[in-house]
PDB file of C-alpha atoms in Angstrom:
ATOM      1  CA  MET A   1     250.027  74.095  43.645  1.00  0.00           C
ATOM      2  CA  ALA A   2     247.255  74.451  41.007  1.00  0.00           C
ATOM      3  CA  ASP A   3     245.066  76.142  43.596  1.00  0.00           C
ATOM      4  CA  LEU A   4     247.679  78.793  44.169  1.00  0.00           C
ATOM      5  CA  PHE A   5     247.735  79.966  40.608  1.00  0.00           C
ATOM      6  CA  HIS A   6     244.639  79.012  38.717  1.00  0.00           C
ATOM      7  CA  LYS A   7     242.703  82.025  39.910  1.00  0.00           C
ATOM      8  CA  GLN A   8     245.320  84.438  38.361  1.00  0.00           C
ATOM      9  CA  ALA A   9     246.252  82.299  35.271  1.00  0.00           C
ATOM     10  CA  LYS A  10     245.756  85.194  32.939  1.00  0.00           C
ATOM     11  CA  GLN A  11     247.847  87.496  34.943  1.00  0.00           C
ATOM     12  CA  TYR A  12     250.525  84.862  35.244  1.00  0.00           C
ATOM     13  CA  VAL A  13     250.924  84.386  31.474  1.00  0.00           C
ATOM     14  CA  GLU A  14     250.754  88.161  30.892  1.00  0.00           C
ATOM     15  CA  ALA A  15     253.090  89.303  33.598  1.00  0.00           C
ATOM     16  CA  ARG A  16     255.785  86.622  34.264  1.00  0.00           C
ATOM     17  CA  PRO A  17     259.170  86.825  32.617  1.00  0.00           C
ATOM     18  CA  SER A  18     260.284  84.510  29.974  1.00  0.00           C
ATOM     19  CA  TYR A  19     263.604  82.574  30.230  1.00  0.00           C
ATOM     20  CA  PRO A  20     266.730  83.502  28.357  1.00  0.00           C
ATOM     21  CA  ARG A  21     267.992  81.547  25.325  1.00  0.00           C
ATOM     22  CA  GLU A  22     271.382  81.037  27.006  1.00  0.00           C
ATOM     23  CA  LEU A  23     269.572  78.913  29.671  1.00  0.00           C
ATOM     24  CA  PHE A  24     268.163  76.509  27.252  1.00  0.00           C
ATOM     25  CA  ASP A  25     271.241  76.342  25.086  1.00  0.00           C
ATOM     26  CA  PHE A  26     273.284  75.530  28.196  1.00  0.00           C
ATOM     27  CA  ILE A  27     270.792  72.692  29.193  1.00  0.00           C
ATOM     28  CA  ALA A  28     270.708  71.303  25.633  1.00  0.00           C
ATOM     29  CA  SER A  29     274.530  71.190  25.497  1.00  0.00           C
ATOM     30  CA  LYS A  30     274.421  68.791  28.536  1.00  0.00           C
ATOM     31  CA  THR A  31     271.930  66.327  26.957  1.00  0.00           C
ATOM     32  CA  PRO A  32     273.530  63.836  24.453  1.00  0.00           C
ATOM     33  CA  ASN A  33     270.198  63.144  22.678  1.00  0.00           C
ATOM     34  CA  HIS A  34     267.355  65.615  21.886  1.00  0.00           C
ATOM     35  CA  GLU A  35     264.350  63.406  21.240  1.00  0.00           C
ATOM     36  CA  LEU A  36     261.985  63.836  24.267  1.00  0.00           C
ATOM     37  CA  VAL A  37     261.548  66.262  27.103  1.00  0.00           C
ATOM     38  CA  TRP A  38     259.126  66.104  30.029  1.00  0.00           C
ATOM     39  CA  ASP A  39     258.391  69.655  31.245  1.00  0.00           C
ATOM     40  CA  VAL A  40     256.795  69.318  34.634  1.00  0.00           C
ATOM     41  CA  GLY A  41     254.695  72.080  36.114  1.00  0.00           C
ATOM     42  CA  THR A  42     254.658  73.731  32.791  1.00  0.00           C
ATOM     43  CA  GLY A  43     252.056  76.345  33.798  1.00  0.00           C
ATOM     44  CA  SER A  44     251.225  78.281  30.658  1.00  0.00           C
ATOM     45  CA  GLY A  45     254.082  76.876  28.677  1.00  0.00           C
ATOM     46  CA  GLN A  46     256.819  79.477  29.252  1.00  0.00           C
ATOM     47  CA  ALA A  47     259.599  76.876  29.163  1.00  0.00           C
ATOM     48  CA  ALA A  48     257.916  74.289  26.798  1.00  0.00           C
ATOM     49  CA  ILE A  49     257.862  76.795  23.899  1.00  0.00           C
ATOM     50  CA  SER A  50     261.639  77.257  24.088  1.00  0.00           C
ATOM     51  CA  LEU A  51     262.291  73.533  24.596  1.00  0.00           C
ATOM     52  CA  ALA A  52     260.239  72.712  21.446  1.00  0.00           C
ATOM     53  CA  GLY A  53     262.821  74.492  19.341  1.00  0.00           C
ATOM     54  CA  LEU A  54     265.612  72.321  20.680  1.00  0.00           C
ATOM     55  CA  TYR A  55     264.057  68.864  21.160  1.00  0.00           C
ATOM     56  CA  LYS A  56     261.966  66.704  18.869  1.00  0.00           C
ATOM     57  CA  ASN A  57     259.016  66.272  21.227  1.00  0.00           C
ATOM     58  CA  VAL A  58     257.991  67.863  24.488  1.00  0.00           C
ATOM     59  CA  VAL A  59     255.351  66.484  26.953  1.00  0.00           C
ATOM     60  CA  ALA A  60     254.358  69.356  29.121  1.00  0.00           C
ATOM     61  CA  THR A  61     252.242  68.600  32.282  1.00  0.00           C
ATOM     62  CA  ASP A  62     250.509  70.742  34.881  1.00  0.00           C
ATOM     63  CA  THR A  63     247.827  70.153  37.476  1.00  0.00           C
ATOM     64  CA  SER A  64     245.915  73.389  36.338  1.00  0.00           C
ATOM     65  CA  GLN A  65     243.928  73.129  33.287  1.00  0.00           C
ATOM     66  CA  LYS A  66     243.171  76.899  33.366  1.00  0.00           C
ATOM     67  CA  GLN A  67     246.955  77.579  33.136  1.00  0.00           C
ATOM     68  CA  LEU A  68     247.300  75.162  30.252  1.00  0.00           C
ATOM     69  CA  ASP A  69     244.541  76.802  28.394  1.00  0.00           C
ATOM     70  CA  PHE A  70     246.908  79.840  28.010  1.00  0.00           C
ATOM     71  CA  ALA A  71     249.867  77.753  26.746  1.00  0.00           C
ATOM     72  CA  PRO A  72     251.041  78.324  23.130  1.00  0.00           C
ATOM     73  CA  LYS A  73     250.215  75.406  20.827  1.00  0.00           C
ATOM     74  CA  LEU A  74     252.916  73.839  18.781  1.00  0.00           C
ATOM     75  CA  PRO A  75     252.774  70.556  16.786  1.00  0.00           C
ATOM     76  CA  ASN A  76     255.593  68.924  18.911  1.00  0.00           C
ATOM     77  CA  ILE A  77     254.313  69.946  22.327  1.00  0.00           C
ATOM     78  CA  ARG A  78     251.698  67.669  23.966  1.00  0.00           C
ATOM     79  CA  TYR A  79     249.986  69.350  26.994  1.00  0.00           C
ATOM     80  CA  GLN A  80     248.596  67.069  29.574  1.00  0.00           C
ATOM     81  CA  CYS A  81     246.632  67.981  32.710  1.00  0.00           C
ATOM     82  CA  THR A  82     247.413  65.654  35.635  1.00  0.00           C
ATOM     83  CA  THR A  83     246.394  65.056  39.152  1.00  0.00           C
ATOM     84  CA  PRO A  84     248.855  66.156  41.797  1.00  0.00           C
ATOM     85  CA  THR A  85     250.018  62.575  42.408  1.00  0.00           C
ATOM     86  CA  ILE A  86     250.355  60.142  39.632  1.00  0.00           C
ATOM     87  CA  SER A  87     251.438  56.438  39.792  1.00  0.00           C
ATOM     88  CA  THR A  88     254.270  54.940  37.851  1.00  0.00           C
ATOM     89  CA  ALA A  89     251.643  53.147  35.629  1.00  0.00           C
ATOM     90  CA  GLU A  90     249.957  56.448  34.913  1.00  0.00           C
ATOM     91  CA  LEU A  91     253.311  58.152  34.303  1.00  0.00           C
ATOM     92  CA  GLY A  92     254.121  55.552  31.715  1.00  0.00           C
ATOM     93  CA  ARG A  93     250.789  55.896  30.053  1.00  0.00           C
ATOM     94  CA  ILE A  94     250.432  59.678  29.845  1.00  0.00           C
ATOM     95  CA  VAL A  95     254.097  60.912  29.913  1.00  0.00           C
ATOM     96  CA  ALA A  96     256.748  58.188  28.818  1.00  0.00           C
ATOM     97  CA  THR A  97     257.808  54.735  29.506  1.00  0.00           C
ATOM     98  CA  GLU A  98     260.764  53.803  31.559  1.00  0.00           C
ATOM     99  CA  SER A  99     264.200  55.116  30.445  1.00  0.00           C
ATOM    100  CA  THR A 100     262.962  56.972  27.418  1.00  0.00           C
ATOM    101  CA  VAL A 101     263.184  60.611  28.383  1.00  0.00           C
ATOM    102  CA  ASP A 102     266.280  62.689  27.531  1.00  0.00           C
ATOM    103  CA  LEU A 103     265.496  65.682  29.759  1.00  0.00           C
ATOM    104  CA  VAL A 104     263.231  66.463  32.529  1.00  0.00           C
ATOM    105  CA  THR A 105     262.651  70.253  33.233  1.00  0.00           C
ATOM    106  CA  VAL A 106     260.946  72.222  35.997  1.00  0.00           C
ATOM    107  CA  ALA A 107     260.677  75.834  35.711  1.00  0.00           C
ATOM    108  CA  GLN A 108     259.844  77.842  38.846  1.00  0.00           C
ATOM    109  CA  ALA A 109     257.975  74.908  40.418  1.00  0.00           C
ATOM    110  CA  LEU A 110     260.350  72.406  42.022  1.00  0.00           C
ATOM    111  CA  HIS A 111     259.963  73.919  45.489  1.00  0.00           C
ATOM    112  CA  TRP A 112     256.229  72.938  45.460  1.00  0.00           C
ATOM    113  CA  PHE A 113     256.826  69.281  44.772  1.00  0.00           C
ATOM    114  CA  ASP A 114     256.857  66.191  47.007  1.00  0.00           C
ATOM    115  CA  LEU A 115     260.544  65.734  46.127  1.00  0.00           C
ATOM    116  CA  PRO A 116     261.182  62.033  47.132  1.00  0.00           C
ATOM    117  CA  THR A 117     258.214  60.966  44.978  1.00  0.00           C
ATOM    118  CA  PHE A 118     259.019  63.210  42.205  1.00  0.00           C
ATOM    119  CA  TYR A 119     262.588  62.212  42.062  1.00  0.00           C
ATOM    120  CA  HIS A 120     261.651  58.618  42.011  1.00  0.00           C
ATOM    121  CA  GLN A 121     259.591  59.297  38.930  1.00  0.00           C
ATOM    122  CA  VAL A 122     262.355  61.244  37.271  1.00  0.00           C
ATOM    123  CA  LYS A 123     264.865  58.485  37.758  1.00  0.00           C
ATOM    124  CA  TRP A 124     262.295  55.990  36.336  1.00  0.00           C
ATOM    125  CA  VAL A 125     261.656  57.993  33.110  1.00  0.00           C
ATOM    126  CA  LEU A 126     265.244  59.271  32.350  1.00  0.00           C
ATOM    127  CA  LYS A 127     267.590  57.423  30.046  1.00  0.00           C
ATOM    128  CA  LYS A 128     270.491  55.916  31.977  1.00  0.00           C
ATOM    129  CA  PRO A 129     273.090  57.124  32.564  1.00  0.00           C
ATOM    130  CA  HIS A 130     273.036  60.387  30.742  1.00  0.00           C
ATOM    131  CA  GLY A 131     269.396  61.514  31.128  1.00  0.00           C
ATOM    132  CA  VAL A 132     269.337  65.063  32.616  1.00  0.00           C
ATOM    133  CA  ILE A 133     267.089  66.851  35.063  1.00  0.00           C
ATOM    134  CA  ALA A 134     267.176  70.739  34.904  1.00  0.00           C
ATOM    135  CA  ALA A 135     265.201  72.774  37.492  1.00  0.00           C
ATOM    136  CA  TRP A 136     265.405  76.538  37.918  1.00  0.00           C
ATOM    137  CA  CYS A 137     263.826  79.358  39.755  1.00  0.00           C
ATOM    138  CA  TYR A 138     264.000  83.170  39.476  1.00  0.00           C
ATOM    139  CA  THR A 139     264.190  85.474  42.401  1.00  0.00           C
ATOM    140  CA  ILE A 140     262.808  88.963  43.100  1.00  0.00           C
ATOM    141  CA  PRO A 141     263.099  91.672  40.392  1.00  0.00           C
ATOM    142  CA  ARG A 142     265.728  94.355  40.059  1.00  0.00           C
ATOM    143  CA  ILE A 143     264.670  97.639  38.384  1.00  0.00           C
ATOM    144  CA  ASN A 144     266.647 100.658  39.707  1.00  0.00           C
ATOM    145  CA  ALA A 145     267.732 102.040  43.102  1.00  0.00           C
ATOM    146  CA  SER A 146     264.534 104.080  43.582  1.00  0.00           C
ATOM    147  CA  VAL A 147     262.028 101.350  42.824  1.00  0.00           C
ATOM    148  CA  ASP A 148     264.055  98.702  44.598  1.00  0.00           C
ATOM    149  CA  ALA A 149     264.193 100.763  47.788  1.00  0.00           C
ATOM    150  CA  VAL A 150     260.332 100.510  47.827  1.00  0.00           C
ATOM    151  CA  PHE A 151     260.134  96.941  46.628  1.00  0.00           C
ATOM    152  CA  HIS A 152     262.450  95.239  49.058  1.00  0.00           C
ATOM    153  CA  PRO A 153     260.671  96.202  52.169  1.00  0.00           C
ATOM    154  CA  PHE A 154     257.273  95.701  50.548  1.00  0.00           C
ATOM    155  CA  TYR A 155     258.300  92.129  49.677  1.00  0.00           C
ATOM    156  CA  ALA A 156     259.925  91.268  52.980  1.00  0.00           C
ATOM    157  CA  ALA A 157     257.361  92.884  55.333  1.00  0.00           C
ATOM    158  CA  GLU A 158     254.134  92.873  53.403  1.00  0.00           C
ATOM    159  CA  ALA A 159     254.104  90.059  50.856  1.00  0.00           C
ATOM    160  CA  LEU A 160     256.472  87.352  52.310  1.00  0.00           C
ATOM    161  CA  PRO A 161     254.159  86.331  55.202  1.00  0.00           C
ATOM    162  CA  TYR A 162     251.509  85.249  52.692  1.00  0.00           C
ATOM    163  CA  PHE A 163     253.821  82.999  50.536  1.00  0.00           C
ATOM    164  CA  GLU A 164     253.984  79.352  51.408  1.00  0.00           C
ATOM    165  CA  PRO A 165     257.052  78.241  53.362  1.00  0.00           C
ATOM    166  CA  ALA A 166     258.593  76.627  50.139  1.00  0.00           C
ATOM    167  CA  ARG A 167     259.199  80.205  48.928  1.00  0.00           C
ATOM    168  CA  GLU A 168     262.269  80.238  51.186  1.00  0.00           C
ATOM    169  CA  LEU A 169     263.881  77.677  48.712  1.00  0.00           C
ATOM    170  CA  VAL A 170     263.506  80.276  45.957  1.00  0.00           C
ATOM    171  CA  ASP A 171     264.818  83.215  47.940  1.00  0.00           C
ATOM    172  CA  ASP A 172     267.836  80.806  48.682  1.00  0.00           C
ATOM    173  CA  GLU A 173     268.336  80.455  44.941  1.00  0.00           C
ATOM    174  CA  TYR A 174     267.767  76.677  45.154  1.00  0.00           C
ATOM    175  CA  ARG A 175     271.120  76.314  47.031  1.00  0.00           C
ATOM    176  CA  GLY A 176     269.399  74.286  49.796  1.00  0.00           C
ATOM    177  CA  ILE A 177     266.927  72.221  47.756  1.00  0.00           C
ATOM    178  CA  GLU A 178     267.391  68.427  47.797  1.00  0.00           C
ATOM    179  CA  PHE A 179     268.903  67.410  44.524  1.00  0.00           C
ATOM    180  CA  PRO A 180     270.250  63.881  44.389  1.00  0.00           C
ATOM    181  CA  PHE A 181     271.824  63.768  40.905  1.00  0.00           C
ATOM    182  CA  GLU A 182     275.394  63.731  39.498  1.00  0.00           C
ATOM    183  CA  ALA A 183     277.231  66.553  37.809  1.00  0.00           C
ATOM    184  CA  VAL A 184     276.747  66.602  34.141  1.00  0.00           C
ATOM    185  CA  GLY A 185     280.387  67.370  33.260  1.00  0.00           C
ATOM    186  CA  GLY A 186     281.473  69.286  30.281  1.00  0.00           C
ATOM    187  CA  GLY A 187     282.528  72.232  32.371  1.00  0.00           C
ATOM    188  CA  ALA A 188     279.813  71.760  34.907  1.00  0.00           C
ATOM    189  CA  ASP A 189     281.599  69.935  37.642  1.00  0.00           C
ATOM    190  CA  HIS A 190     278.734  70.472  40.249  1.00  0.00           C
ATOM    191  CA  THR A 191     274.944  70.635  40.020  1.00  0.00           C
ATOM    192  CA  GLY A 192     274.587  74.356  40.584  1.00  0.00           C
ATOM    193  CA  PRO A 193     273.087  76.734  41.022  1.00  0.00           C
ATOM    194  CA  PHE A 194     274.266  78.257  37.793  1.00  0.00           C
ATOM    195  CA  GLU A 195     273.117  81.861  37.248  1.00  0.00           C
ATOM    196  CA  PHE A 196     271.508  83.523  34.195  1.00  0.00           C
ATOM    197  CA  THR A 197     269.652  86.764  33.724  1.00  0.00           C
ATOM    198  CA  THR A 198     266.373  87.550  32.086  1.00  0.00           C
ATOM    199  CA  GLY A 199     264.451  90.677  31.706  1.00  0.00           C
ATOM    200  CA  ARG A 200     260.968  91.999  30.732  1.00  0.00           C
ATOM    201  CA  VAL A 201     260.067  95.542  29.696  1.00  0.00           C
ATOM    202  CA  MET A 202     257.244  96.767  31.955  1.00  0.00           C
ATOM    203  CA  ASP A 203     255.386  99.921  32.654  1.00  0.00           C
ATOM    204  CA  LEU A 204     254.161 100.377  36.235  1.00  0.00           C
ATOM    205  CA  GLU A 205     250.761  98.810  35.464  1.00  0.00           C
ATOM    206  CA  ALA A 206     252.479  95.680  34.082  1.00  0.00           C
ATOM    207  CA  PHE A 207     254.714  95.541  37.199  1.00  0.00           C
ATOM    208  CA  PHE A 208     251.554  95.646  39.299  1.00  0.00           C
ATOM    209  CA  ARG A 209     250.171  92.782  37.226  1.00  0.00           C
ATOM    210  CA  TYR A 210     253.285  90.795  37.952  1.00  0.00           C
ATOM    211  CA  ILE A 211     252.725  91.301  41.644  1.00  0.00           C
ATOM    212  CA  ARG A 212     249.036  90.304  41.265  1.00  0.00           C
ATOM    213  CA  SER A 213     250.258  87.002  39.685  1.00  0.00           C
ATOM    214  CA  TRP A 214     251.946  85.962  42.923  1.00  0.00           C
ATOM    215  CA  SER A 215     250.363  83.160  44.937  1.00  0.00           C
ATOM    216  CA  ALA A 216     250.899  85.449  47.969  1.00  0.00           C
ATOM    217  CA  TYR A 217     248.712  88.182  46.424  1.00  0.00           C
ATOM    218  CA  GLN A 218     245.893  85.738  46.029  1.00  0.00           C
ATOM    219  CA  THR A 219     246.343  84.272  49.480  1.00  0.00           C
ATOM    220  CA  ALA A 220     246.389  87.752  50.975  1.00  0.00           C
ATOM    221  CA  LYS A 221     243.218  88.760  49.116  1.00  0.00           C
ATOM    222  CA  GLU A 222     241.410  85.640  50.278  1.00  0.00           C
ATOM    223  CA  LYS A 223     242.201  86.792  53.835  1.00  0.00           C
ATOM    224  CA  GLY A 224     240.853  90.212  53.211  1.00  0.00           C
ATOM    225  CA  VAL A 225     244.308  91.869  52.694  1.00  0.00           C
ATOM    226  CA  GLU A 226     244.951  94.113  49.603  1.00  0.00           C
ATOM    227  CA  LEU A 227     248.741  94.079  49.281  1.00  0.00           C
ATOM    228  CA  LEU A 228     248.530  96.802  46.641  1.00  0.00           C
ATOM    229  CA  ARG A 229     246.644  99.209  48.764  1.00  0.00           C
ATOM    230  CA  GLU A 230     246.515 102.884  47.929  1.00  0.00           C
ATOM    231  CA  GLU A 231     249.475 103.909  50.051  1.00  0.00           C
ATOM    232  CA  VAL A 232     251.753 101.228  48.562  1.00  0.00           C
ATOM    233  CA  VAL A 233     250.665 102.044  44.975  1.00  0.00           C
ATOM    234  CA  GLU A 234     251.460 105.628  45.536  1.00  0.00           C
ATOM    235  CA  ASN A 235     254.959 104.838  46.917  1.00  0.00           C
ATOM    236  CA  PHE A 236     255.635 102.734  43.800  1.00  0.00           C
ATOM    237  CA  ARG A 237     254.259 105.557  41.524  1.00  0.00           C
ATOM    238  CA  ARG A 238     256.582 108.057  43.156  1.00  0.00           C
ATOM    239  CA  ALA A 239     259.616 105.759  42.941  1.00  0.00           C
ATOM    240  CA  TRP A 240     258.934 104.654  39.392  1.00  0.00           C
ATOM    241  CA  SER A 241     258.919 108.319  38.128  1.00  0.00           C
ATOM    242  CA  GLU A 242     262.168 109.309  39.977  1.00  0.00           C
ATOM    243  CA  GLU A 243     264.486 107.621  37.485  1.00  0.00           C
ATOM    244  CA  GLY A 244     263.405 107.876  33.793  1.00  0.00           C
ATOM    245  CA  GLY A 245     259.947 109.219  34.363  1.00  0.00           C
ATOM    246  CA  ASP A 246     256.826 107.146  34.017  1.00  0.00           C
ATOM    247  CA  ASP A 247     258.126 105.264  30.970  1.00  0.00           C
ATOM    248  CA  GLU A 248     258.671 101.592  30.644  1.00  0.00           C
ATOM    249  CA  LYS A 249     261.530 100.054  32.430  1.00  0.00           C
ATOM    250  CA  VAL A 250     263.610  96.800  32.013  1.00  0.00           C
ATOM    251  CA  VAL A 251     262.794  94.518  34.977  1.00  0.00           C
ATOM    252  CA  LYS A 252     265.566  92.052  35.500  1.00  0.00           C
ATOM    253  CA  PHE A 253     265.380  88.735  37.257  1.00  0.00           C
ATOM    254  CA  SER A 254     268.196  86.392  38.152  1.00  0.00           C
ATOM    255  CA  VAL A 255     267.590  82.790  37.154  1.00  0.00           C
ATOM    256  CA  HIS A 256     269.156  79.993  39.211  1.00  0.00           C
ATOM    257  CA  LEU A 257     269.678  76.560  37.651  1.00  0.00           C
ATOM    258  CA  ARG A 258     270.207  73.079  39.208  1.00  0.00           C
ATOM    259  CA  ILE A 259     271.198  70.453  36.696  1.00  0.00           C
ATOM    260  CA  GLY A 260     272.300  66.962  36.945  1.00  0.00           C
ATOM    261  CA  LYS A 261     272.325  63.546  35.267  1.00  0.00           C
ATOM    262  CA  VAL A 262     270.597  60.465  36.519  1.00  0.00           C
ATOM    263  CA  GLY A 263     273.706  58.181  36.361  1.00  0.00           C
ATOM    264  CA  ASP A 264     273.731  54.333  36.521  1.00  0.00           C
ATOM    265  CA  LEU A 265     271.643  53.869  39.684  1.00  0.00           C
ATOM    266  CA  ASP A 266     273.575  50.854  40.697  1.00  0.00           C
TER     267      ASP A 266
END
């Protein structure tokens, strides 16, 4: 996964949306204790920074040091670069020991993981029975009818072939992703997905930076294909100006959360 994003780490931190406060408040309401979080695939710390305001300590790991270099530094966040696969012994040494973590979070990354291996590690570190795992993704942006009419066919026909197959799990809003955990209760009688909305104000150049932060953009570029070729850019410019002129616009993203508790593991 690190190879897909480290070349555009700067664009990633500048262009990607943040996550809504309501998402983190919902997650925090389902964890009985708020001592320790393991934020896996933290990237440049988009989720870790919010978690640090709700939990005493956050260990945020990623396989890309270049992305971690852009992460905000706070006294209760410890960033750690890891190899793509780590043993249980390494997990205990660099993240947390067995049954000591209140919450494991994965923002926009679960679809990249070797899920059986990862879930074994999650069940090892989480406190039993009420330790919680929360994983979420966000889907394609919504702007207005004019821009969306250009974006949707561009995404489906031009960009999607350059995404890894795991992207299908995101487009499916994590409905079909393996998630072997129990419902957390307290009004959440299933493991999701639960939907939230986030937004980011962008001008057109910022929107292009968002597209350039895609793994698909980098993959296409390495194959000699420029997704944002002149014709495509012009189509977006025309659509962008049709509603509200060339000004900044609110770009909205739907966030889809899977959440569950580890249970007793009998």
